[in-house]
Amino acid sequence: MMLLLILVLLGYAWGRFRWHRCQRMFYGLALLLFFAAGCGPLPAWLLARLQAPYAAQPNVSWTSRNAIVLLGAGTTRVTATNQVEPTIFADGRILEAYALYRSCRQAERDCKLVVSGGDAFRNGVPEAVAYATVLQAIGVDRSDLLLESRSMNTWQNAQFVKPMLDTYAPQRVVLVSSALHLHRAQLYFAHFGIDAIPVRGDYADVRLSWLPNAWNVRLTDVALHEYVGVLTYHLYNAMGWNTPPSRYGAA
């Protein structure tokens, strides 16, 4: 966790200058942060504010034209076969997107499943392509798949999906991602004028314990990443650094 490392380095730096009181303070803060994160109280507090709005799955009412946008969660290369597949963290998202697609088709509505994600993990295959292979295998018609394979982050997911949605012109858009990621994703998509119904593909659960564990530390890191992303978005808006969405809508 980057914040933990920063506190340790600050403690070390103050120790080099023989400012031992400051050194002990930073080491103490690092230790407190480690136990608060590793034992679960900190990630539990952070995740509750991220995930609670998406705990209940919405009842989606399908219209004549619908788009389900699935955001990627990385890929992995299987060493034994050299195949590139979705990571285990993408399974819930893929299954939820498929369930929504099936519901839409059973209602006899027109439905496109937009899979967004480039090759951020440098495995040689974009997330969109790897996920589409799985989706086709479990029953999604290839003609109903729209692949956006350039985006390297959530901002670009929204940016590059926007013109695809403009072309298809759905009356309803559903956005599928992890519960802890949906707030930031929905914020970015709204910036580009995409009014989407958020649906979670998974829900992260903290493991409260007396001793720190790696899972809780990892969840703390991921949750902080989401908060930083939201704060950065608002800062960039305030500074005028975010490009107006209309520039992409006409692309």
PDB file of C-alpha atoms in Angstrom:
ATOM      1  CA  MET A   1       0.000   0.000   0.000  1.00  0.00           C
ATOM      2  CA  MET A   2       1.570   3.255  -1.180  1.00  0.00           C
ATOM      3  CA  LEU A   3       0.496   5.370   1.823  1.00  0.00           C
ATOM      4  CA  LEU A   4       2.060   2.862   4.205  1.00  0.00           C
ATOM      5  CA  LEU A   5       5.313   2.948   2.263  1.00  0.00           C
ATOM      6  CA  ILE A   6       5.328   6.763   2.278  1.00  0.00           C
ATOM      7  CA  LEU A   7       4.931   6.866   6.066  1.00  0.00           C
ATOM      8  CA  VAL A   8       7.789   4.390   6.546  1.00  0.00           C
ATOM      9  CA  LEU A   9      10.059   6.353   4.196  1.00  0.00           C
ATOM     10  CA  LEU A  10       9.231   9.609   5.985  1.00  0.00           C
ATOM     11  CA  GLY A  11      10.088   7.989   9.291  1.00  0.00           C
ATOM     12  CA  TYR A  12      13.378   6.766   7.876  1.00  0.00           C
ATOM     13  CA  ALA A  13      14.157  10.221   6.421  1.00  0.00           C
ATOM     14  CA  TRP A  14      13.521  12.004   9.734  1.00  0.00           C
ATOM     15  CA  GLY A  15      15.692   9.411  11.465  1.00  0.00           C
ATOM     16  CA  ARG A  16      18.583  10.262   9.141  1.00  0.00           C
ATOM     17  CA  PHE A  17      18.295  13.872  10.319  1.00  0.00           C
ATOM     18  CA  ARG A  18      18.176  12.642  13.935  1.00  0.00           C
ATOM     19  CA  TRP A  19      14.699  14.024  14.439  1.00  0.00           C
ATOM     20  CA  HIS A  20      13.710  10.963  16.417  1.00  0.00           C
ATOM     21  CA  ARG A  21      10.416  12.349  17.689  1.00  0.00           C
ATOM     22  CA  CYS A  22       9.163  12.822  14.124  1.00  0.00           C
ATOM     23  CA  GLN A  23      10.621   9.464  13.196  1.00  0.00           C
ATOM     24  CA  ARG A  24       8.671   7.716  15.945  1.00  0.00           C
ATOM     25  CA  MET A  25       5.512   9.592  14.950  1.00  0.00           C
ATOM     26  CA  PHE A  26       5.663   8.437  11.324  1.00  0.00           C
ATOM     27  CA  TYR A  27       6.578   4.866  12.285  1.00  0.00           C
ATOM     28  CA  GLY A  28       3.682   4.886  14.754  1.00  0.00           C
ATOM     29  CA  LEU A  29       1.276   6.142  12.089  1.00  0.00           C
ATOM     30  CA  ALA A  30       2.523   3.456   9.701  1.00  0.00           C
ATOM     31  CA  LEU A  31       1.962   0.761  12.316  1.00  0.00           C
ATOM     32  CA  LEU A  32      -1.515   2.095  13.124  1.00  0.00           C
ATOM     33  CA  LEU A  33      -2.413   2.209   9.430  1.00  0.00           C
ATOM     34  CA  PHE A  34      -1.120  -1.333   8.902  1.00  0.00           C
ATOM     35  CA  PHE A  35      -3.269  -2.774  11.677  1.00  0.00           C
ATOM     36  CA  ALA A  36      -6.330  -0.663  10.797  1.00  0.00           C
ATOM     37  CA  ALA A  37      -6.085  -1.847   7.199  1.00  0.00           C
ATOM     38  CA  GLY A  38      -4.957  -5.418   7.774  1.00  0.00           C
ATOM     39  CA  CYS A  39      -7.419  -6.230  10.564  1.00  0.00           C
ATOM     40  CA  GLY A  40     -10.350  -4.804   8.607  1.00  0.00           C
ATOM     41  CA  PRO A  41     -11.828  -1.663  10.255  1.00  0.00           C
ATOM     42  CA  LEU A  42     -10.398   0.760   7.689  1.00  0.00           C
ATOM     43  CA  PRO A  43     -11.387  -1.113   4.503  1.00  0.00           C
ATOM     44  CA  ALA A  44     -14.810  -1.882   6.011  1.00  0.00           C
ATOM     45  CA  TRP A  45     -15.419   1.850   6.522  1.00  0.00           C
ATOM     46  CA  LEU A  46     -14.098   2.780   3.084  1.00  0.00           C
ATOM     47  CA  LEU A  47     -15.992   0.070   1.219  1.00  0.00           C
ATOM     48  CA  ALA A  48     -19.298   0.745   2.969  1.00  0.00           C
ATOM     49  CA  ARG A  49     -19.411   4.202   1.423  1.00  0.00           C
ATOM     50  CA  LEU A  50     -18.461   2.904  -2.008  1.00  0.00           C
ATOM     51  CA  GLN A  51     -20.610  -0.205  -2.225  1.00  0.00           C
ATOM     52  CA  ALA A  52     -23.748   0.469  -0.155  1.00  0.00           C
ATOM     53  CA  PRO A  53     -25.633   2.356  -2.941  1.00  0.00           C
ATOM     54  CA  TYR A  54     -25.230  -0.676  -5.226  1.00  0.00           C
ATOM     55  CA  ALA A  55     -25.969  -3.495  -2.779  1.00  0.00           C
ATOM     56  CA  ALA A  56     -29.503  -4.108  -4.082  1.00  0.00           C
ATOM     57  CA  GLN A  57     -29.692  -5.118  -7.724  1.00  0.00           C
ATOM     58  CA  PRO A  58     -32.051  -2.875  -9.728  1.00  0.00           C
ATOM     59  CA  ASN A  59     -35.003  -4.283 -11.626  1.00  0.00           C
ATOM     60  CA  VAL A  60     -34.172  -3.236 -15.178  1.00  0.00           C
ATOM     61  CA  SER A  61     -37.152  -2.492 -17.395  1.00  0.00           C
ATOM     62  CA  TRP A  62     -36.067  -3.152 -20.970  1.00  0.00           C
ATOM     63  CA  THR A  63     -36.985  -0.810 -23.816  1.00  0.00           C
ATOM     64  CA  SER A  64     -36.953  -1.471 -27.551  1.00  0.00           C
ATOM     65  CA  ARG A  65     -33.198  -0.697 -27.833  1.00  0.00           C
ATOM     66  CA  ASN A  66     -30.788  -1.448 -24.972  1.00  0.00           C
ATOM     67  CA  ALA A  67     -27.052  -1.410 -24.379  1.00  0.00           C
ATOM     68  CA  ILE A  68     -25.277  -3.286 -21.595  1.00  0.00           C
ATOM     69  CA  VAL A  69     -21.773  -1.899 -21.024  1.00  0.00           C
ATOM     70  CA  LEU A  70     -19.338  -4.324 -19.399  1.00  0.00           C
ATOM     71  CA  LEU A  71     -16.132  -2.828 -17.980  1.00  0.00           C
ATOM     72  CA  GLY A  72     -12.986  -4.947 -17.890  1.00  0.00           C
ATOM     73  CA  ALA A  73     -11.069  -6.089 -14.820  1.00  0.00           C
ATOM     74  CA  GLY A  74      -7.883  -7.275 -16.483  1.00  0.00           C
ATOM     75  CA  THR A  75      -6.601 -10.389 -18.211  1.00  0.00           C
ATOM     76  CA  THR A  76      -4.248 -13.206 -17.297  1.00  0.00           C
ATOM     77  CA  ARG A  77      -2.014 -15.426 -19.428  1.00  0.00           C
ATOM     78  CA  VAL A  78      -2.314 -19.158 -18.749  1.00  0.00           C
ATOM     79  CA  THR A  79       1.290 -20.363 -18.816  1.00  0.00           C
ATOM     80  CA  ALA A  80       0.487 -23.979 -19.697  1.00  0.00           C
ATOM     81  CA  THR A  81      -1.565 -23.094 -22.790  1.00  0.00           C
ATOM     82  CA  ASN A  82      -0.331 -19.555 -23.521  1.00  0.00           C
ATOM     83  CA  GLN A  83      -3.961 -18.433 -23.716  1.00  0.00           C
ATOM     84  CA  VAL A  84      -5.137 -15.030 -22.512  1.00  0.00           C
ATOM     85  CA  GLU A  85      -8.277 -15.126 -20.377  1.00  0.00           C
ATOM     86  CA  PRO A  86     -10.217 -12.788 -18.063  1.00  0.00           C
ATOM     87  CA  THR A  87      -8.893 -12.589 -14.495  1.00  0.00           C
ATOM     88  CA  ILE A  88     -10.853 -14.165 -11.666  1.00  0.00           C
ATOM     89  CA  PHE A  89     -11.893 -10.641 -10.655  1.00  0.00           C
ATOM     90  CA  ALA A  90     -13.848 -10.338 -13.918  1.00  0.00           C
ATOM     91  CA  ASP A  91     -15.988 -13.461 -13.469  1.00  0.00           C
ATOM     92  CA  GLY A  92     -18.788 -11.768 -11.533  1.00  0.00           C
ATOM     93  CA  ARG A  93     -18.994  -8.909 -14.031  1.00  0.00           C
ATOM     94  CA  ILE A  94     -19.120 -11.264 -17.021  1.00  0.00           C
ATOM     95  CA  LEU A  95     -21.825 -13.452 -15.482  1.00  0.00           C
ATOM     96  CA  GLU A  96     -23.943 -10.443 -14.503  1.00  0.00           C
ATOM     97  CA  ALA A  97     -23.612  -8.933 -17.988  1.00  0.00           C
ATOM     98  CA  TYR A  98     -24.676 -12.247 -19.510  1.00  0.00           C
ATOM     99  CA  ALA A  99     -27.643 -12.551 -17.134  1.00  0.00           C
ATOM    100  CA  LEU A 100     -28.790  -9.055 -18.129  1.00  0.00           C
ATOM    101  CA  TYR A 101     -28.333  -9.837 -21.814  1.00  0.00           C
ATOM    102  CA  ARG A 102     -30.350 -13.036 -21.460  1.00  0.00           C
ATOM    103  CA  SER A 103     -33.111 -11.187 -19.614  1.00  0.00           C
ATOM    104  CA  CYS A 104     -33.229  -8.591 -22.377  1.00  0.00           C
ATOM    105  CA  ARG A 105     -33.403 -11.209 -25.134  1.00  0.00           C
ATOM    106  CA  GLN A 106     -36.083 -13.180 -23.308  1.00  0.00           C
ATOM    107  CA  ALA A 107     -38.125  -9.986 -23.247  1.00  0.00           C
ATOM    108  CA  GLU A 108     -37.697  -9.995 -27.046  1.00  0.00           C
ATOM    109  CA  ARG A 109     -35.936  -6.627 -27.078  1.00  0.00           C
ATOM    110  CA  ASP A 110     -33.018  -5.448 -29.157  1.00  0.00           C
ATOM    111  CA  CYS A 111     -29.894  -5.592 -26.996  1.00  0.00           C
ATOM    112  CA  LYS A 112     -26.188  -4.964 -27.566  1.00  0.00           C
ATOM    113  CA  LEU A 113     -23.509  -5.988 -25.110  1.00  0.00           C
ATOM    114  CA  VAL A 114     -20.687  -3.433 -25.248  1.00  0.00           C
ATOM    115  CA  VAL A 115     -17.445  -4.863 -23.866  1.00  0.00           C
ATOM    116  CA  SER A 116     -14.896  -2.160 -23.025  1.00  0.00           C
ATOM    117  CA  GLY A 117     -11.229  -2.726 -22.240  1.00  0.00           C
ATOM    118  CA  GLY A 118      -7.851  -2.593 -23.957  1.00  0.00           C
ATOM    119  CA  ASP A 119      -4.672  -4.523 -23.247  1.00  0.00           C
ATOM    120  CA  ALA A 120      -3.794  -2.741 -20.002  1.00  0.00           C
ATOM    121  CA  PHE A 121      -2.039  -5.852 -18.641  1.00  0.00           C
ATOM    122  CA  ARG A 122       0.182  -6.169 -21.749  1.00  0.00           C
ATOM    123  CA  ASN A 123      -0.784  -9.779 -22.448  1.00  0.00           C
ATOM    124  CA  GLY A 124      -1.180  -9.284 -26.184  1.00  0.00           C
ATOM    125  CA  VAL A 125      -4.993  -9.538 -26.222  1.00  0.00           C
ATOM    126  CA  PRO A 126      -7.396  -6.694 -25.298  1.00  0.00           C
ATOM    127  CA  GLU A 127      -9.789  -7.309 -22.440  1.00  0.00           C
ATOM    128  CA  ALA A 128     -12.733  -6.763 -24.781  1.00  0.00           C
ATOM    129  CA  VAL A 129     -11.585  -9.596 -27.060  1.00  0.00           C
ATOM    130  CA  ALA A 130     -10.829 -12.027 -24.212  1.00  0.00           C
ATOM    131  CA  TYR A 131     -14.178 -11.331 -22.547  1.00  0.00           C
ATOM    132  CA  ALA A 132     -16.083 -11.573 -25.825  1.00  0.00           C
ATOM    133  CA  THR A 133     -14.672 -15.074 -26.362  1.00  0.00           C
ATOM    134  CA  VAL A 134     -16.132 -16.180 -23.023  1.00  0.00           C
ATOM    135  CA  LEU A 135     -19.450 -14.419 -23.634  1.00  0.00           C
ATOM    136  CA  GLN A 136     -19.874 -16.094 -27.009  1.00  0.00           C
ATOM    137  CA  ALA A 137     -19.083 -19.468 -25.457  1.00  0.00           C
ATOM    138  CA  ILE A 138     -21.873 -19.096 -22.897  1.00  0.00           C
ATOM    139  CA  GLY A 139     -24.475 -17.945 -25.386  1.00  0.00           C
ATOM    140  CA  VAL A 140     -24.148 -14.318 -26.482  1.00  0.00           C
ATOM    141  CA  ASP A 141     -24.735 -13.866 -30.213  1.00  0.00           C
ATOM    142  CA  ARG A 142     -21.648 -12.412 -31.916  1.00  0.00           C
ATOM    143  CA  SER A 143     -23.830  -9.898 -33.766  1.00  0.00           C
ATOM    144  CA  ASP A 144     -24.926  -8.510 -30.387  1.00  0.00           C
ATOM    145  CA  LEU A 145     -21.356  -7.850 -29.201  1.00  0.00           C
ATOM    146  CA  LEU A 146     -19.753  -4.435 -29.662  1.00  0.00           C
ATOM    147  CA  LEU A 147     -16.073  -4.382 -28.717  1.00  0.00           C
ATOM    148  CA  GLU A 148     -14.168  -1.307 -27.535  1.00  0.00           C
ATOM    149  CA  SER A 149     -10.561  -2.484 -27.309  1.00  0.00           C
ATOM    150  CA  ARG A 150      -8.517   0.734 -26.926  1.00  0.00           C
ATOM    151  CA  SER A 151      -9.268   1.988 -23.408  1.00  0.00           C
ATOM    152  CA  MET A 152      -6.576   1.642 -20.741  1.00  0.00           C
ATOM    153  CA  ASN A 153      -8.529   3.044 -17.780  1.00  0.00           C
ATOM    154  CA  THR A 154     -12.055   3.919 -16.638  1.00  0.00           C
ATOM    155  CA  TRP A 155     -11.961   7.433 -18.085  1.00  0.00           C
ATOM    156  CA  GLN A 156     -11.129   6.027 -21.501  1.00  0.00           C
ATOM    157  CA  ASN A 157     -13.839   3.375 -21.091  1.00  0.00           C
ATOM    158  CA  ALA A 158     -16.392   6.180 -20.969  1.00  0.00           C
ATOM    159  CA  GLN A 159     -14.631   8.283 -23.592  1.00  0.00           C
ATOM    160  CA  PHE A 160     -14.401   5.532 -26.213  1.00  0.00           C
ATOM    161  CA  VAL A 161     -17.769   3.911 -25.517  1.00  0.00           C
ATOM    162  CA  LYS A 162     -19.564   7.249 -25.983  1.00  0.00           C
ATOM    163  CA  PRO A 163     -19.368   7.367 -29.827  1.00  0.00           C
ATOM    164  CA  MET A 164     -20.363   3.688 -30.024  1.00  0.00           C
ATOM    165  CA  LEU A 165     -23.509   4.426 -28.041  1.00  0.00           C
ATOM    166  CA  ASP A 166     -24.166   7.508 -30.149  1.00  0.00           C
ATOM    167  CA  THR A 167     -24.135   5.276 -33.234  1.00  0.00           C
ATOM    168  CA  TYR A 168     -26.351   2.554 -31.777  1.00  0.00           C
ATOM    169  CA  ALA A 169     -28.622   5.085 -29.989  1.00  0.00           C
ATOM    170  CA  PRO A 170     -30.016   2.885 -27.203  1.00  0.00           C
ATOM    171  CA  GLN A 171     -32.978   4.053 -25.146  1.00  0.00           C
ATOM    172  CA  ARG A 172     -31.548   2.376 -22.050  1.00  0.00           C
ATOM    173  CA  VAL A 173     -27.941   1.879 -20.966  1.00  0.00           C
ATOM    174  CA  VAL A 174     -26.873  -0.486 -18.175  1.00  0.00           C
ATOM    175  CA  LEU A 175     -23.366  -0.231 -16.727  1.00  0.00           C
ATOM    176  CA  VAL A 176     -21.825  -3.379 -15.222  1.00  0.00           C
ATOM    177  CA  SER A 177     -18.760  -3.337 -12.966  1.00  0.00           C
ATOM    178  CA  SER A 178     -17.698  -4.180  -9.417  1.00  0.00           C
ATOM    179  CA  ALA A 179     -19.698  -2.532  -6.628  1.00  0.00           C
ATOM    180  CA  LEU A 180     -16.622  -0.709  -5.319  1.00  0.00           C
ATOM    181  CA  HIS A 181     -15.861   0.642  -8.807  1.00  0.00           C
ATOM    182  CA  LEU A 182     -19.348   1.704  -9.882  1.00  0.00           C
ATOM    183  CA  HIS A 183     -19.395   5.133  -8.219  1.00  0.00           C
ATOM    184  CA  ARG A 184     -16.309   6.320 -10.103  1.00  0.00           C
ATOM    185  CA  ALA A 185     -17.369   4.594 -13.320  1.00  0.00           C
ATOM    186  CA  GLN A 186     -20.845   6.130 -13.200  1.00  0.00           C
ATOM    187  CA  LEU A 187     -19.300   9.552 -12.520  1.00  0.00           C
ATOM    188  CA  TYR A 188     -17.049   9.300 -15.584  1.00  0.00           C
ATOM    189  CA  PHE A 189     -19.811   7.991 -17.841  1.00  0.00           C
ATOM    190  CA  ALA A 190     -22.131  10.794 -16.726  1.00  0.00           C
ATOM    191  CA  HIS A 191     -19.392  13.289 -17.641  1.00  0.00           C
ATOM    192  CA  PHE A 192     -19.654  12.063 -21.214  1.00  0.00           C
ATOM    193  CA  GLY A 193     -23.417  12.362 -21.184  1.00  0.00           C
ATOM    194  CA  ILE A 194     -24.121   8.655 -20.645  1.00  0.00           C
ATOM    195  CA  ASP A 195     -27.044   8.136 -18.280  1.00  0.00           C
ATOM    196  CA  ALA A 196     -26.554   4.508 -17.216  1.00  0.00           C
ATOM    197  CA  ILE A 197     -28.230   2.224 -14.705  1.00  0.00           C
ATOM    198  CA  PRO A 198     -25.408   0.841 -12.503  1.00  0.00           C
ATOM    199  CA  VAL A 199     -25.431  -2.896 -11.813  1.00  0.00           C
ATOM    200  CA  ARG A 200     -22.800  -4.620  -9.710  1.00  0.00           C
ATOM    201  CA  GLY A 201     -21.142  -7.825 -10.809  1.00  0.00           C
ATOM    202  CA  ASP A 202     -19.598  -8.509  -7.399  1.00  0.00           C
ATOM    203  CA  TYR A 203     -19.448  -7.195  -3.841  1.00  0.00           C
ATOM    204  CA  ALA A 204     -16.205  -7.143  -1.817  1.00  0.00           C
ATOM    205  CA  ASP A 205     -16.329  -8.417   1.755  1.00  0.00           C
ATOM    206  CA  VAL A 206     -13.798  -7.519   4.467  1.00  0.00           C
ATOM    207  CA  ARG A 207     -12.424 -10.314   6.681  1.00  0.00           C
ATOM    208  CA  LEU A 208     -12.334  -8.850  10.189  1.00  0.00           C
ATOM    209  CA  SER A 209      -9.589 -10.445  12.269  1.00  0.00           C
ATOM    210  CA  TRP A 210      -7.278  -9.817  15.229  1.00  0.00           C
ATOM    211  CA  LEU A 211      -4.227 -10.254  13.008  1.00  0.00           C
ATOM    212  CA  PRO A 212      -3.622  -8.337   9.756  1.00  0.00           C
ATOM    213  CA  ASN A 213      -4.180 -10.225   6.512  1.00  0.00           C
ATOM    214  CA  ALA A 214      -3.243  -9.484   2.909  1.00  0.00           C
ATOM    215  CA  TRP A 215      -6.844  -9.490   1.651  1.00  0.00           C
ATOM    216  CA  ASN A 216      -7.845  -6.569   3.864  1.00  0.00           C
ATOM    217  CA  VAL A 217      -4.704  -4.633   2.937  1.00  0.00           C
ATOM    218  CA  ARG A 218      -5.478  -5.200  -0.743  1.00  0.00           C
ATOM    219  CA  LEU A 219      -9.059  -4.012  -0.317  1.00  0.00           C
ATOM    220  CA  THR A 220      -7.821  -0.879   1.450  1.00  0.00           C
ATOM    221  CA  ASP A 221      -5.502  -0.149  -1.467  1.00  0.00           C
ATOM    222  CA  VAL A 222      -8.255  -0.658  -4.050  1.00  0.00           C
ATOM    223  CA  ALA A 223     -10.760   1.454  -2.101  1.00  0.00           C
ATOM    224  CA  LEU A 224      -8.289   4.315  -1.688  1.00  0.00           C
ATOM    225  CA  HIS A 225      -7.614   4.152  -5.429  1.00  0.00           C
ATOM    226  CA  GLU A 226     -11.333   4.739  -6.043  1.00  0.00           C
ATOM    227  CA  TYR A 227     -11.470   7.731  -3.674  1.00  0.00           C
ATOM    228  CA  VAL A 228      -8.366   9.243  -5.258  1.00  0.00           C
ATOM    229  CA  GLY A 229      -9.935   8.785  -8.702  1.00  0.00           C
ATOM    230  CA  VAL A 230     -13.085  10.622  -7.641  1.00  0.00           C
ATOM    231  CA  LEU A 231     -11.140  13.453  -5.985  1.00  0.00           C
ATOM    232  CA  THR A 232      -8.898  13.767  -9.047  1.00  0.00           C
ATOM    233  CA  TYR A 233     -11.945  14.019 -11.289  1.00  0.00           C
ATOM    234  CA  HIS A 234     -13.422  16.867  -9.245  1.00  0.00           C
ATOM    235  CA  LEU A 235     -10.044  18.630  -9.056  1.00  0.00           C
ATOM    236  CA  TYR A 236      -9.576  18.404 -12.829  1.00  0.00           C
ATOM    237  CA  ASN A 237     -13.089  19.739 -13.346  1.00  0.00           C
ATOM    238  CA  ALA A 238     -12.392  22.672 -11.025  1.00  0.00           C
ATOM    239  CA  MET A 239      -9.135  23.433 -12.850  1.00  0.00           C
ATOM    240  CA  GLY A 240     -10.740  23.063 -16.278  1.00  0.00           C
ATOM    241  CA  TRP A 241      -8.460  20.160 -17.220  1.00  0.00           C
ATOM    242  CA  ASN A 242     -11.204  17.673 -18.144  1.00  0.00           C
ATOM    243  CA  THR A 243     -12.075  17.876 -21.823  1.00  0.00           C
ATOM    244  CA  PRO A 244     -15.757  18.703 -22.393  1.00  0.00           C
ATOM    245  CA  PRO A 245     -17.668  15.545 -23.341  1.00  0.00           C
ATOM    246  CA  SER A 246     -19.261  17.145 -26.404  1.00  0.00           C
ATOM    247  CA  ARG A 247     -15.935  16.870 -28.210  1.00  0.00           C
ATOM    248  CA  TYR A 248     -16.216  13.096 -28.108  1.00  0.00           C
ATOM    249  CA  GLY A 249     -19.935  12.861 -28.675  1.00  0.00           C
ATOM    250  CA  ALA A 250     -19.475  14.008 -32.272  1.00  0.00           C
ATOM    251  CA  ALA A 251     -16.582  11.644 -32.937  1.00  0.00           C
TER     252      ALA A 251
END
